[in-house]
PDB file of C-alpha atoms and ligand atoms in Angstrom:
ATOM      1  CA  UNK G  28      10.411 -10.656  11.889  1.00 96.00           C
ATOM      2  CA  UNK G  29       8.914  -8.707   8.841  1.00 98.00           C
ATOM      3  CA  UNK G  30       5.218  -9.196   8.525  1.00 98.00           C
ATOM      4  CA  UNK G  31       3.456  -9.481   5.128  1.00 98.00           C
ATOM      5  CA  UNK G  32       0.141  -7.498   5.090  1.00 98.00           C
ATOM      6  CA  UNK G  33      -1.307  -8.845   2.410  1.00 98.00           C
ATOM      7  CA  UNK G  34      -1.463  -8.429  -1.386  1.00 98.00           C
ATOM      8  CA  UNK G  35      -2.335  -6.094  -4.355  1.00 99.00           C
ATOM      9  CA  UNK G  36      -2.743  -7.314  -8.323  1.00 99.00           C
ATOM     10  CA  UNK G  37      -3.675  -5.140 -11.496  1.00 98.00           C
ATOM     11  CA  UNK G  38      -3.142  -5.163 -14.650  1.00 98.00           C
ATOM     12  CA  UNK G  39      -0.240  -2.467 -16.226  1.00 98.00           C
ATOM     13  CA  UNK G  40      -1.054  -1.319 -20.076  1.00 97.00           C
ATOM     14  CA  UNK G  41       1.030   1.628 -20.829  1.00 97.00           C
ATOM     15  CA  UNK G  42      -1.966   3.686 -22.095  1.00 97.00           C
ATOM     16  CA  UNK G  43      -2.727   4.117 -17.595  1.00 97.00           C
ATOM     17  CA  UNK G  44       0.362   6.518 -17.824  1.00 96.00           C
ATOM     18  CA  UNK G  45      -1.127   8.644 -20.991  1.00 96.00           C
ATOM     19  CA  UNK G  46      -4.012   8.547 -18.661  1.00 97.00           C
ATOM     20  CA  UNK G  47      -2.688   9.955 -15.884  1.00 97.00           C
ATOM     21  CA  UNK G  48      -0.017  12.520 -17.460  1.00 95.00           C
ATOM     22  CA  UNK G  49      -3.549  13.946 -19.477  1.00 96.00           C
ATOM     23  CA  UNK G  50      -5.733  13.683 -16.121  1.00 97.00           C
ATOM     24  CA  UNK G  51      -8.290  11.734 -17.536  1.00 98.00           C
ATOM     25  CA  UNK G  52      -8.796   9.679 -14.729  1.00 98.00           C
ATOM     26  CA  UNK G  53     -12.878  10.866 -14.840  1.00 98.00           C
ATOM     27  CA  UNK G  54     -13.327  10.909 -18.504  1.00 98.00           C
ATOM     28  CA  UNK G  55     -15.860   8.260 -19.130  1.00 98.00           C
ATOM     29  CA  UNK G  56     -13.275   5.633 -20.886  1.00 98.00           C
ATOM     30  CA  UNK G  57     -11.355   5.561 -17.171  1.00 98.00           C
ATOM     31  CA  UNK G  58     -13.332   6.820 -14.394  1.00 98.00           C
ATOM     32  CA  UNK G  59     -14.652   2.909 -14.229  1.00 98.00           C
ATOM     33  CA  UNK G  60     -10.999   2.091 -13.878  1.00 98.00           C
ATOM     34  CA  UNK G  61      -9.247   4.147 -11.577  1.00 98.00           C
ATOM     35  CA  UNK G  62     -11.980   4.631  -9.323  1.00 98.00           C
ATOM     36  CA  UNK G  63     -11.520   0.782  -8.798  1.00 98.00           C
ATOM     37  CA  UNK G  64      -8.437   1.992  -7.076  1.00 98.00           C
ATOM     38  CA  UNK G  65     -10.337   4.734  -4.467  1.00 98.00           C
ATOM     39  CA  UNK G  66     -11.125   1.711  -1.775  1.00 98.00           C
ATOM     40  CA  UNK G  67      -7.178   0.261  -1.925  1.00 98.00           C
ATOM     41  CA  UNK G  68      -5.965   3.772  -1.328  1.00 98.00           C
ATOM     42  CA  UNK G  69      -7.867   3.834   2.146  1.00 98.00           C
ATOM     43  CA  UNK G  70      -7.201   0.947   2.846  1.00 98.00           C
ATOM     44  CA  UNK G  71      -3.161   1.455   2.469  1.00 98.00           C
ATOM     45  CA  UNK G  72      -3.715   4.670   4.065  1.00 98.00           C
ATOM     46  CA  UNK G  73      -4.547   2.090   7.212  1.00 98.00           C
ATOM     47  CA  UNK G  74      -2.252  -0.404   7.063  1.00 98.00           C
ATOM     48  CA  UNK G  75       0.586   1.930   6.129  1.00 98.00           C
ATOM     49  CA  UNK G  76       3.180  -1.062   4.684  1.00 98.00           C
ATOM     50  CA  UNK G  77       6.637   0.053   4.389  1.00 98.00           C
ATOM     51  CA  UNK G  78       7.934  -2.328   1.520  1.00 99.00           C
ATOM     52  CA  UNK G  79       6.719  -3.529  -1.798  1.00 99.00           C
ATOM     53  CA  UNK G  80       8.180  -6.636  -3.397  1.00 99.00           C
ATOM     54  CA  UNK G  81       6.197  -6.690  -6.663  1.00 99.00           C
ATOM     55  CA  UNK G  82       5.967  -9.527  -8.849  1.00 99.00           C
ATOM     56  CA  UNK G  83       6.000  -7.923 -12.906  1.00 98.00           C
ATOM     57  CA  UNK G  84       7.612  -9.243 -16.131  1.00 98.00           C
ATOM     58  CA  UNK G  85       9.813  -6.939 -18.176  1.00 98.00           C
ATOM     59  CA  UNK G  86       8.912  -6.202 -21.944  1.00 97.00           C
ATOM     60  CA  UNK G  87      12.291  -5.501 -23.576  1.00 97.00           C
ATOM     61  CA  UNK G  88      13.323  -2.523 -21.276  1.00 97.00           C
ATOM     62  CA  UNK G  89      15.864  -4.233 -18.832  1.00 98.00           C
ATOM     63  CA  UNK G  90      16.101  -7.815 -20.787  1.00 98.00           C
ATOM     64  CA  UNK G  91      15.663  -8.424 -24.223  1.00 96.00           C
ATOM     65  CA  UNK G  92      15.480 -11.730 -26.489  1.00 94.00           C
ATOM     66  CA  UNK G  93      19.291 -12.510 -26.242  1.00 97.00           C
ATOM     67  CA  UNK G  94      19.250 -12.887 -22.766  1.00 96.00           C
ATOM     68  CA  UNK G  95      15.989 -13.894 -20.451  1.00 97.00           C
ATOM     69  CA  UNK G  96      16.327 -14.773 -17.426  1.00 98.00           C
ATOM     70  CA  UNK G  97      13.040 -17.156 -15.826  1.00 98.00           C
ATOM     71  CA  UNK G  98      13.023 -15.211 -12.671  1.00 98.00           C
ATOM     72  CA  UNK G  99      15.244 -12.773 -11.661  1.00 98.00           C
ATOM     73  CA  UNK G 100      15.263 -10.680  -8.396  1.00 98.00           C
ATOM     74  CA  UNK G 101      16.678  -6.908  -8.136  1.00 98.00           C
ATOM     75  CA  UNK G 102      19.335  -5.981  -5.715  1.00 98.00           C
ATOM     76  CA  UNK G 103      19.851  -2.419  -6.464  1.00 98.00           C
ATOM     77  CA  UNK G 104      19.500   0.846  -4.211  1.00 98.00           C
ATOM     78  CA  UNK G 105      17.448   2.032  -7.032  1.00 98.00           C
ATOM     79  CA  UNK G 106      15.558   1.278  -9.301  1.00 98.00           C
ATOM     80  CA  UNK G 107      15.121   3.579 -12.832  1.00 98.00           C
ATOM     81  CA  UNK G 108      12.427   3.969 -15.161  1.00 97.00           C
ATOM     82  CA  UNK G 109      13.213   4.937 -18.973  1.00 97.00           C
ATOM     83  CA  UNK G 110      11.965   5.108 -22.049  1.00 95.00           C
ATOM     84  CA  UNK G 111       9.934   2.089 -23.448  1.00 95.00           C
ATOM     85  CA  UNK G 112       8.775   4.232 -27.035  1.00 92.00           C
ATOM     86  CA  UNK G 113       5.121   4.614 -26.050  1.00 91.00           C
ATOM     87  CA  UNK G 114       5.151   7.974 -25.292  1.00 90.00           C
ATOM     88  CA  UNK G 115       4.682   8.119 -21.676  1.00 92.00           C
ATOM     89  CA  UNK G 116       7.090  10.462 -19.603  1.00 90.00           C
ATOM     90  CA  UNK G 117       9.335   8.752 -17.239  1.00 94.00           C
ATOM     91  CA  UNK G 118       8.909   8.397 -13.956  1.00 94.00           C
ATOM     92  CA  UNK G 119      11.383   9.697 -11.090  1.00 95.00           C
ATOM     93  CA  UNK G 120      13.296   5.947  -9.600  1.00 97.00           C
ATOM     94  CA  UNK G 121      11.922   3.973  -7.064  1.00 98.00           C
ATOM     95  CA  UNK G 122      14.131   3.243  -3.716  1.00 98.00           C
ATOM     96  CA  UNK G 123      15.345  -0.136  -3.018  1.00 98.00           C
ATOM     97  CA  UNK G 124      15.518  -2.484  -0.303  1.00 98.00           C
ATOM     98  CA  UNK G 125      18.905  -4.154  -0.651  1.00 98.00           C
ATOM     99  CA  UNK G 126      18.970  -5.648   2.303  1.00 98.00           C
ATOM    100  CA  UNK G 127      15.353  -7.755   2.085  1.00 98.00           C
ATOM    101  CA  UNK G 128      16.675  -8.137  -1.690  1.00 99.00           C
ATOM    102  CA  UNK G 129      19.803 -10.086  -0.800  1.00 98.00           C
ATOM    103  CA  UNK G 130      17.739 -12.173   2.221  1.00 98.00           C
ATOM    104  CA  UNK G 131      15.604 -13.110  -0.530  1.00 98.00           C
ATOM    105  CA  UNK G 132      18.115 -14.122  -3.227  1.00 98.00           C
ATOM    106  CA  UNK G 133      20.311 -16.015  -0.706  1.00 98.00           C
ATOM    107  CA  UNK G 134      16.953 -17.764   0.450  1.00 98.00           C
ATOM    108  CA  UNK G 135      15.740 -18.534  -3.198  1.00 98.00           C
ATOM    109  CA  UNK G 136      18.896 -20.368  -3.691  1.00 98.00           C
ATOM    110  CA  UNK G 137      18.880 -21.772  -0.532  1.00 98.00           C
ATOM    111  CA  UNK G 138      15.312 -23.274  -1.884  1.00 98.00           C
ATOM    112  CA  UNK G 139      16.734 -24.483  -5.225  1.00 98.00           C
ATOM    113  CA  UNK G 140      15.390 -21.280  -7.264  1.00 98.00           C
ATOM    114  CA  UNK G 141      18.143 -20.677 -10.016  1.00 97.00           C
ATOM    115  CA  UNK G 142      17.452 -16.866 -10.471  1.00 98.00           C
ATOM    116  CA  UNK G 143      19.454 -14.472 -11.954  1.00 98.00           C
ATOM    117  CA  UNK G 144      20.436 -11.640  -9.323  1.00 98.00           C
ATOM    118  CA  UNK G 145      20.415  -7.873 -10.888  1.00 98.00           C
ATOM    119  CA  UNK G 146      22.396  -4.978  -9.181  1.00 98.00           C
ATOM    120  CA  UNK G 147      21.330  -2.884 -11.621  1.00 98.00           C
ATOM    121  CA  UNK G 148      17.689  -2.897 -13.227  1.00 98.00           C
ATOM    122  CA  UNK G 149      15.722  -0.736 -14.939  1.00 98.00           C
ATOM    123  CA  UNK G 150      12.513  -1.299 -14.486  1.00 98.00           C
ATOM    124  CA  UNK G 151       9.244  -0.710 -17.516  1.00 98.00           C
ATOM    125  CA  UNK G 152       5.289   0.274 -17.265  1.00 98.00           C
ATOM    126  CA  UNK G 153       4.689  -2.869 -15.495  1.00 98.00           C
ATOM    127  CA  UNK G 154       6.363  -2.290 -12.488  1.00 98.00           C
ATOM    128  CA  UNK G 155       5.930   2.043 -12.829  1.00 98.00           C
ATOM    129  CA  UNK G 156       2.768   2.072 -13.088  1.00 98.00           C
ATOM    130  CA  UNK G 157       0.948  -0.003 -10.780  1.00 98.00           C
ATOM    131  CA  UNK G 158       2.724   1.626  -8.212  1.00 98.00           C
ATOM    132  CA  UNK G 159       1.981   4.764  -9.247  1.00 98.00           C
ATOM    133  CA  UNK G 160      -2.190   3.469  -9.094  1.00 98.00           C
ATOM    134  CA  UNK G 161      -1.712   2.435  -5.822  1.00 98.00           C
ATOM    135  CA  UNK G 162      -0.012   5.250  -4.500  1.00 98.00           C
ATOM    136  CA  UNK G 163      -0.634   8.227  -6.624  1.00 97.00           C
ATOM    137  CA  UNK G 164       0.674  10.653  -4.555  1.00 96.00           C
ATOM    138  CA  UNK G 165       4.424   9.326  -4.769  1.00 95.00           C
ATOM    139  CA  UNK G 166       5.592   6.207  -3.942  1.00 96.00           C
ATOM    140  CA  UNK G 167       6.159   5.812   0.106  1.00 98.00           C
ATOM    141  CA  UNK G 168       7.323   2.242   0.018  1.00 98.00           C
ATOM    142  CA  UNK G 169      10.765   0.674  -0.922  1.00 98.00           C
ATOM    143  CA  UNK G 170      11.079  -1.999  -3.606  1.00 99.00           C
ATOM    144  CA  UNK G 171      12.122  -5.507  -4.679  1.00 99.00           C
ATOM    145  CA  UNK G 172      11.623  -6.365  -7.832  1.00 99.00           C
ATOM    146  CA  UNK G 173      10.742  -9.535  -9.089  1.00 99.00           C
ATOM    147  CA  UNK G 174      10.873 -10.464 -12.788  1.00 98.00           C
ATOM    148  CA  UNK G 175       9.159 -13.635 -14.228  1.00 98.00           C
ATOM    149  CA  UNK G 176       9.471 -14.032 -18.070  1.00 98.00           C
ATOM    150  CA  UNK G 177       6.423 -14.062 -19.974  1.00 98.00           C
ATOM    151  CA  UNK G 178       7.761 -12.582 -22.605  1.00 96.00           C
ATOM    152  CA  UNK G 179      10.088 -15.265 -24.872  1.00 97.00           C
ATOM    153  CA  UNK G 180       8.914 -19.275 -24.751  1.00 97.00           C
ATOM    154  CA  UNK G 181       9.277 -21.294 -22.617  1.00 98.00           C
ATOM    155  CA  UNK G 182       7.535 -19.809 -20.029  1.00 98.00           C
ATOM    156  CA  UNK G 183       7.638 -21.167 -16.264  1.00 98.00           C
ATOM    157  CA  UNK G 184       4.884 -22.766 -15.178  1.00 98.00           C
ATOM    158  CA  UNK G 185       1.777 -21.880 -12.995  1.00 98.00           C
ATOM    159  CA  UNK G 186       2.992 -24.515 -10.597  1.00 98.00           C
ATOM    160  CA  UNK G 187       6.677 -23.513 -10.651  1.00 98.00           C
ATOM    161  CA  UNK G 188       5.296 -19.433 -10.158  1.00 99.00           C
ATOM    162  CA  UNK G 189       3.542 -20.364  -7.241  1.00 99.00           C
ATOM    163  CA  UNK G 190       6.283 -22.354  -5.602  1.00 98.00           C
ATOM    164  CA  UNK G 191       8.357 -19.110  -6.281  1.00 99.00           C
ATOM    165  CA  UNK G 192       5.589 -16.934  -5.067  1.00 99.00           C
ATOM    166  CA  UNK G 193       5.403 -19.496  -1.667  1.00 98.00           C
ATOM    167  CA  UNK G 194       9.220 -19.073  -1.240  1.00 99.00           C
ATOM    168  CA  UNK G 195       9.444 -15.507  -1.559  1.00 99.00           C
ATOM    169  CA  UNK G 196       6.576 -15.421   1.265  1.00 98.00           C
ATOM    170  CA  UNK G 197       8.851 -17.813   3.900  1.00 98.00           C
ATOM    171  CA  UNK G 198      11.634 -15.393   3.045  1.00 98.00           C
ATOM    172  CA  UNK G 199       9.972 -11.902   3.921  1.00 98.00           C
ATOM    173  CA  UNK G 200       8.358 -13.746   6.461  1.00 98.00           C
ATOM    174  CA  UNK G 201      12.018 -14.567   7.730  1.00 98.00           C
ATOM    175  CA  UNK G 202      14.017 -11.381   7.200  1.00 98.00           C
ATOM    176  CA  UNK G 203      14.807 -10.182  10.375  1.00 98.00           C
ATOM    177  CA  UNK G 204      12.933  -6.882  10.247  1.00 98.00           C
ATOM    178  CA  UNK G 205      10.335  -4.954  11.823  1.00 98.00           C
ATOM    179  CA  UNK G 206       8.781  -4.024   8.368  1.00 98.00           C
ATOM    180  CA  UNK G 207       5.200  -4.297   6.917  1.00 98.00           C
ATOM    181  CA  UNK G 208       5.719  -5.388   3.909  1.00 99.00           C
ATOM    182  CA  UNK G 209       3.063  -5.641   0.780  1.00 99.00           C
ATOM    183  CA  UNK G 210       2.965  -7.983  -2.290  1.00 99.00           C
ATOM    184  CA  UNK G 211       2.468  -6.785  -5.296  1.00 99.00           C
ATOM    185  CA  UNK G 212       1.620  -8.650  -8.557  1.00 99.00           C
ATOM    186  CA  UNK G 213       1.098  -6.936 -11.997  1.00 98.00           C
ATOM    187  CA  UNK G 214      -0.144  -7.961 -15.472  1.00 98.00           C
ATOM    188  CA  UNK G 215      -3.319  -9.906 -16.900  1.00 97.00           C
ATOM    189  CA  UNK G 216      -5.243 -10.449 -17.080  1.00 98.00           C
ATOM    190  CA  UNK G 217      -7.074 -11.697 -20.087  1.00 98.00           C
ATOM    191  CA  UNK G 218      -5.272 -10.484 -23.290  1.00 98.00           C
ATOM    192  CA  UNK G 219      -3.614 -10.987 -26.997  1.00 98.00           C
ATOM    193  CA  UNK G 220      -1.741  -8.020 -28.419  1.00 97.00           C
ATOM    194  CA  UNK G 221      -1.036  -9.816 -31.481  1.00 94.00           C
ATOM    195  CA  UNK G 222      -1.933 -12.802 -34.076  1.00 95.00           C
ATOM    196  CA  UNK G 223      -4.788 -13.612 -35.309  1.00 96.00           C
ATOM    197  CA  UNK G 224      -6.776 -13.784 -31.597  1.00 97.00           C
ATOM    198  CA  UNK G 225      -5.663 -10.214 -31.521  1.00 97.00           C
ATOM    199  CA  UNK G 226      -8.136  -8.394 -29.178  1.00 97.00           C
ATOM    200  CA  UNK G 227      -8.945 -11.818 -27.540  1.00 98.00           C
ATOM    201  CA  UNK G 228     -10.751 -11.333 -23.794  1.00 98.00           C
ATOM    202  CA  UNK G 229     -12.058 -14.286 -21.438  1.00 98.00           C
ATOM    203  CA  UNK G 230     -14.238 -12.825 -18.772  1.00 98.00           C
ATOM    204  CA  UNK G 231     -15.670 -15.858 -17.406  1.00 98.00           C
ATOM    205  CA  UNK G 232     -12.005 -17.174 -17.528  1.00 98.00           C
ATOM    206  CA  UNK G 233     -10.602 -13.645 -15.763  1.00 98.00           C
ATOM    207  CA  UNK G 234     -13.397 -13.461 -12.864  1.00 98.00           C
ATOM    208  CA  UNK G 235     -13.177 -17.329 -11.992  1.00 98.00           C
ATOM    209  CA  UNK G 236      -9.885 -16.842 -11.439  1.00 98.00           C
ATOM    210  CA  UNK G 237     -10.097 -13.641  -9.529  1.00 98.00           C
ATOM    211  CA  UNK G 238     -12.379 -15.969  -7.350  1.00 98.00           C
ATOM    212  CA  UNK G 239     -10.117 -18.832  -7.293  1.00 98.00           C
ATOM    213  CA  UNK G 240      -7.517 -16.298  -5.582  1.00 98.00           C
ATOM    214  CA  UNK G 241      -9.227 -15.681  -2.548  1.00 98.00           C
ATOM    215  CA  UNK G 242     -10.447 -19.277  -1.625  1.00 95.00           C
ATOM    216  CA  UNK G 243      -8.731 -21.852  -3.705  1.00 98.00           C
ATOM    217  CA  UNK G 244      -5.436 -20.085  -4.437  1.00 98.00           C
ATOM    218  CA  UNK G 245      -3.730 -22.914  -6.465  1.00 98.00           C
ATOM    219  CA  UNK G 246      -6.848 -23.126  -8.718  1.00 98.00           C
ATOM    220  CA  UNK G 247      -4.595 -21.797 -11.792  1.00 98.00           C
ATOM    221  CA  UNK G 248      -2.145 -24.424 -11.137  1.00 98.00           C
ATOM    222  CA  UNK G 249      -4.048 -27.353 -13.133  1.00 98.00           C
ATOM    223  CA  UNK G 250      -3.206 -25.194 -16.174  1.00 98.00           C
ATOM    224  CA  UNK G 251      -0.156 -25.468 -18.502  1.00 98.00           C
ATOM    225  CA  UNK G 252       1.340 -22.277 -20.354  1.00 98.00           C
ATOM    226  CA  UNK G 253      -0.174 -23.444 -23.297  1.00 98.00           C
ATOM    227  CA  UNK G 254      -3.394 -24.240 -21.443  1.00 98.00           C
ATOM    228  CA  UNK G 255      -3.229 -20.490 -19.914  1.00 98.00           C
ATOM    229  CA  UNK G 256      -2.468 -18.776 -23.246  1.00 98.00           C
ATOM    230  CA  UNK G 257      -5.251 -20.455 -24.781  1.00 98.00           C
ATOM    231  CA  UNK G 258      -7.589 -19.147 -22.579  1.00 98.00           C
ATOM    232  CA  UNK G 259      -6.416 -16.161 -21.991  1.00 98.00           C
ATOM    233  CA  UNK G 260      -4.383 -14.918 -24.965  1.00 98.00           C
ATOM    234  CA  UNK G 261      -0.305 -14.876 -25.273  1.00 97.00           C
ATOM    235  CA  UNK G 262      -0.419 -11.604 -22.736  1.00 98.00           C
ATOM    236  CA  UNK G 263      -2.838 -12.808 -19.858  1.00 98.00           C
ATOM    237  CA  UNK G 264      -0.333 -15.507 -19.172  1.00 98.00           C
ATOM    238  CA  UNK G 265       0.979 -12.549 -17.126  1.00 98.00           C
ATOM    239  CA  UNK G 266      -1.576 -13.449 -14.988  1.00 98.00           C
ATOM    240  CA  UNK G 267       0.927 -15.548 -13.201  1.00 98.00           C
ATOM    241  CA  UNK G 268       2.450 -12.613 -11.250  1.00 98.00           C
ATOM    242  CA  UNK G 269      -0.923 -12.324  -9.469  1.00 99.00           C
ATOM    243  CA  UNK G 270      -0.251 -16.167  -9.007  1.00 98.00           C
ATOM    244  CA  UNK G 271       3.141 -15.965  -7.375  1.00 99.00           C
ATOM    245  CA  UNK G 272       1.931 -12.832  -5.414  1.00 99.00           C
ATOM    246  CA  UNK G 273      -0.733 -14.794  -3.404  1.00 99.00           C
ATOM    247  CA  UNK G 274       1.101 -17.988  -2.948  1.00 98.00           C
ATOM    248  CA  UNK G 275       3.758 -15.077  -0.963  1.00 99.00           C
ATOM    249  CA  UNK G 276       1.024 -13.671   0.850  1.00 98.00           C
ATOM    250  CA  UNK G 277      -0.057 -17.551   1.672  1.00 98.00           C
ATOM    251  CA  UNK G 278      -2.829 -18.987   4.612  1.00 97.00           C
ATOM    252  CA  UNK G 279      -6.289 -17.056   4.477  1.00 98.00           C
ATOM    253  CA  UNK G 280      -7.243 -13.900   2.887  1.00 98.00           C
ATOM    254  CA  UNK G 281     -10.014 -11.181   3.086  1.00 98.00           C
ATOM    255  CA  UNK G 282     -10.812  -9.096   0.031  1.00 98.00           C
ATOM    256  CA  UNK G 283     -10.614  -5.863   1.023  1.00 98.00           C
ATOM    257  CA  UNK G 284     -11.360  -4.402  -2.640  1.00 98.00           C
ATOM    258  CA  UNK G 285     -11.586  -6.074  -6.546  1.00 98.00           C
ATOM    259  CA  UNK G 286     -12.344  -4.619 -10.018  1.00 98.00           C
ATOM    260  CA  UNK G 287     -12.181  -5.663 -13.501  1.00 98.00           C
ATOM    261  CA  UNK G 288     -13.451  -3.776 -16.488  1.00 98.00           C
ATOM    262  CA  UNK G 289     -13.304  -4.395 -20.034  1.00 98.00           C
ATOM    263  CA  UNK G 290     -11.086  -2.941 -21.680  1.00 97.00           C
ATOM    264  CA  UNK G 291      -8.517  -0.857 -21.226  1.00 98.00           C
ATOM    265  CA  UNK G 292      -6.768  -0.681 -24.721  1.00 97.00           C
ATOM    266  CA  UNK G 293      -6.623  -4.532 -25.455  1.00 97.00           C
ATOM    267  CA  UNK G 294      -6.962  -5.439 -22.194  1.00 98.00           C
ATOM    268  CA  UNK G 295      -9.374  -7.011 -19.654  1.00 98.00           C
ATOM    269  CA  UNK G 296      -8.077  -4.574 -16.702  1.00 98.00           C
ATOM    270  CA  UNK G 297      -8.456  -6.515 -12.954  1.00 98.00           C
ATOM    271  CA  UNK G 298      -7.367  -5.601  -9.696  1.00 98.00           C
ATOM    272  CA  UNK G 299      -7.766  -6.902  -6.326  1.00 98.00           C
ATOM    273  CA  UNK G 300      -6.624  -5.773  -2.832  1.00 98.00           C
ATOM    274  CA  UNK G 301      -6.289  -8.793  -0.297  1.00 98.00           C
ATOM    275  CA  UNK G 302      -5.567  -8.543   2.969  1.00 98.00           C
ATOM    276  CA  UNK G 303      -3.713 -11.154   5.183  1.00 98.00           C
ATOM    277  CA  UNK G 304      -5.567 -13.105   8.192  1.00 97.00           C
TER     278      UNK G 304
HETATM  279  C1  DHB T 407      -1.050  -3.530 -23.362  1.00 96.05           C
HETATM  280  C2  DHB T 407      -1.096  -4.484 -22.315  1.00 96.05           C
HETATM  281  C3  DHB T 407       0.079  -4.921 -21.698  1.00 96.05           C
HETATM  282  O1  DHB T 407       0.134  -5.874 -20.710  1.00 96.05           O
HETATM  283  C4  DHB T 407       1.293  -4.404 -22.086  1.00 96.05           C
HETATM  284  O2  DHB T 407       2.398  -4.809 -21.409  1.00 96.05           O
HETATM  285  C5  DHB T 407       1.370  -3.481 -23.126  1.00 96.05           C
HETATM  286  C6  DHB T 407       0.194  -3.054 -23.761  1.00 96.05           C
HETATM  287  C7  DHB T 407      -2.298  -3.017 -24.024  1.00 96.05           C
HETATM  288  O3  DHB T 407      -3.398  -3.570 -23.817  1.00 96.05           O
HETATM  289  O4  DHB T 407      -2.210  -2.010 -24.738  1.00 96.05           O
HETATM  290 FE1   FE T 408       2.219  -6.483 -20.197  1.00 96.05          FE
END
């Protein structure tokens, strides 16, 4: 049976790719931020997973407002990147995993999850590029995407995420593979790109719950959507893809590497690396 090696969370603003097209990664602005990432590349470079099914939510790219699926999982042999308008090139597609992707869907259903299944999917900045941070090289792994909306009310909730995150872990954890396989979860966390809380960060918020993730993972849970966006602005709820990811990588974890830095554009920018025990 596949084994799940543990899991890895940042945040995605689209201003990383400008970043790394320019080479700016030790300018003064980002060296604080992508040498966060200089630990989890070791680290990967040790446990060597072969699959990535990452947790992100789509901002208009694949789905837009007329249809929105709550969750939806990709089943594609590919995966494309394209054009989102902010000026960042493209990125080359990502390989799929069809085969964990359809043992997934058919055990999501199996577990009362009423997702939308996607043979085709392109997939934005929030999937691109926190692969590309993790492995800047080129990406190694194959993928399975995993969209939650966070995008168009009403969300899911924190609760309902984490069940989703806990079934996608029993499912890799049942495929019938010799695969290492990593969890991925991007977005978060605290931030508002709009309204009048434009700007809006929560750093005690952000690092309690960084904390929460390693020893009380269904901390977040107490929260409602409305709690969440409160306290960490309409785009931190994206903070429940770091949710779902750990409830996947379940039991104990060790923290192999976190960061969080303030900002990046409008963003509070976290990431943690946790291995499973
Ligand atoms: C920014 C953050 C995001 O999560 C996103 O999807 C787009 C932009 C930002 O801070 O610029
Ligand atoms: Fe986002």
């Amino acid at each position: 049976m596949a084994t799940i090696i543990g899991g890895l969370t940042t945040s995605h603003v689209p201003a990383i790719g400008g970043a790394i097209v320019r080479g700016v990664q030790q300018e003064p602005y980002w060296k604080p931020f992508f040498d966060g990432f200089l630990p989890v590349h070791q680290w990967l470079g040790e446990v060597k997973p072969d699959v990535a099914v990452v947790f992100y939510n789509d901002h208009g790219l694949n789905f837009f407002l007329d249809k929105m699926p709550t969750f939806s999982v990709g089943a594609a042999a590919e995966y494309r990147n394209a054009d989102e308008g902010w000026g960042i090139p493209t990125l080359p597609p990502f390989k799929g995993q069809p085969d964990l992707s359809w043992h997934l869907i058919e055990h999501l259903v199996d577990s009362e999850f009423d997702i939308t299944t996607c043979q085709e999917m392109l997939v934005d900045h929030a999937f691109t590029l926190p692969l590309k941070l993790f492995w800047p090289q080129g990406c190694p792994v194959t993928t399975v995407p995993i969209c939650i909306n966070t995008v168009q009310f009403p969300l899911p909730s924190a609760k309902r995420c984490y069940a989703l995150g806990r079934a996608v872990g029993e499912a890799i954890r049942s495929w019938d593979s010799d695969k290492r396989v990593v969890v991925v979860g991007t977005g978060g966390l605290s931030h508002q790109l709009d309204g009048e809380r434009a700007g809006f960060i929560n750093k005690p918020f952000d690092l309690k719950f960084m904390d929460s993730l390693v020893e009380d993972p269904q901390w977040a849970t107490q929260f409602s959507i409305h709690e969440l966006v409160e306290k960490t602005g309409t785009q931190g709820v994206e903070l429940l893809m770091w949710l779902a990811t750990r409830a996947a990588v379940g039991g104990r974890v060790r923290k192999v590497h976190t960061n969080y830095h303030i900002p990046i554009s409008n963003t509070a920018a976290g990431m943690m690396a946790l291995e499973a025990l």
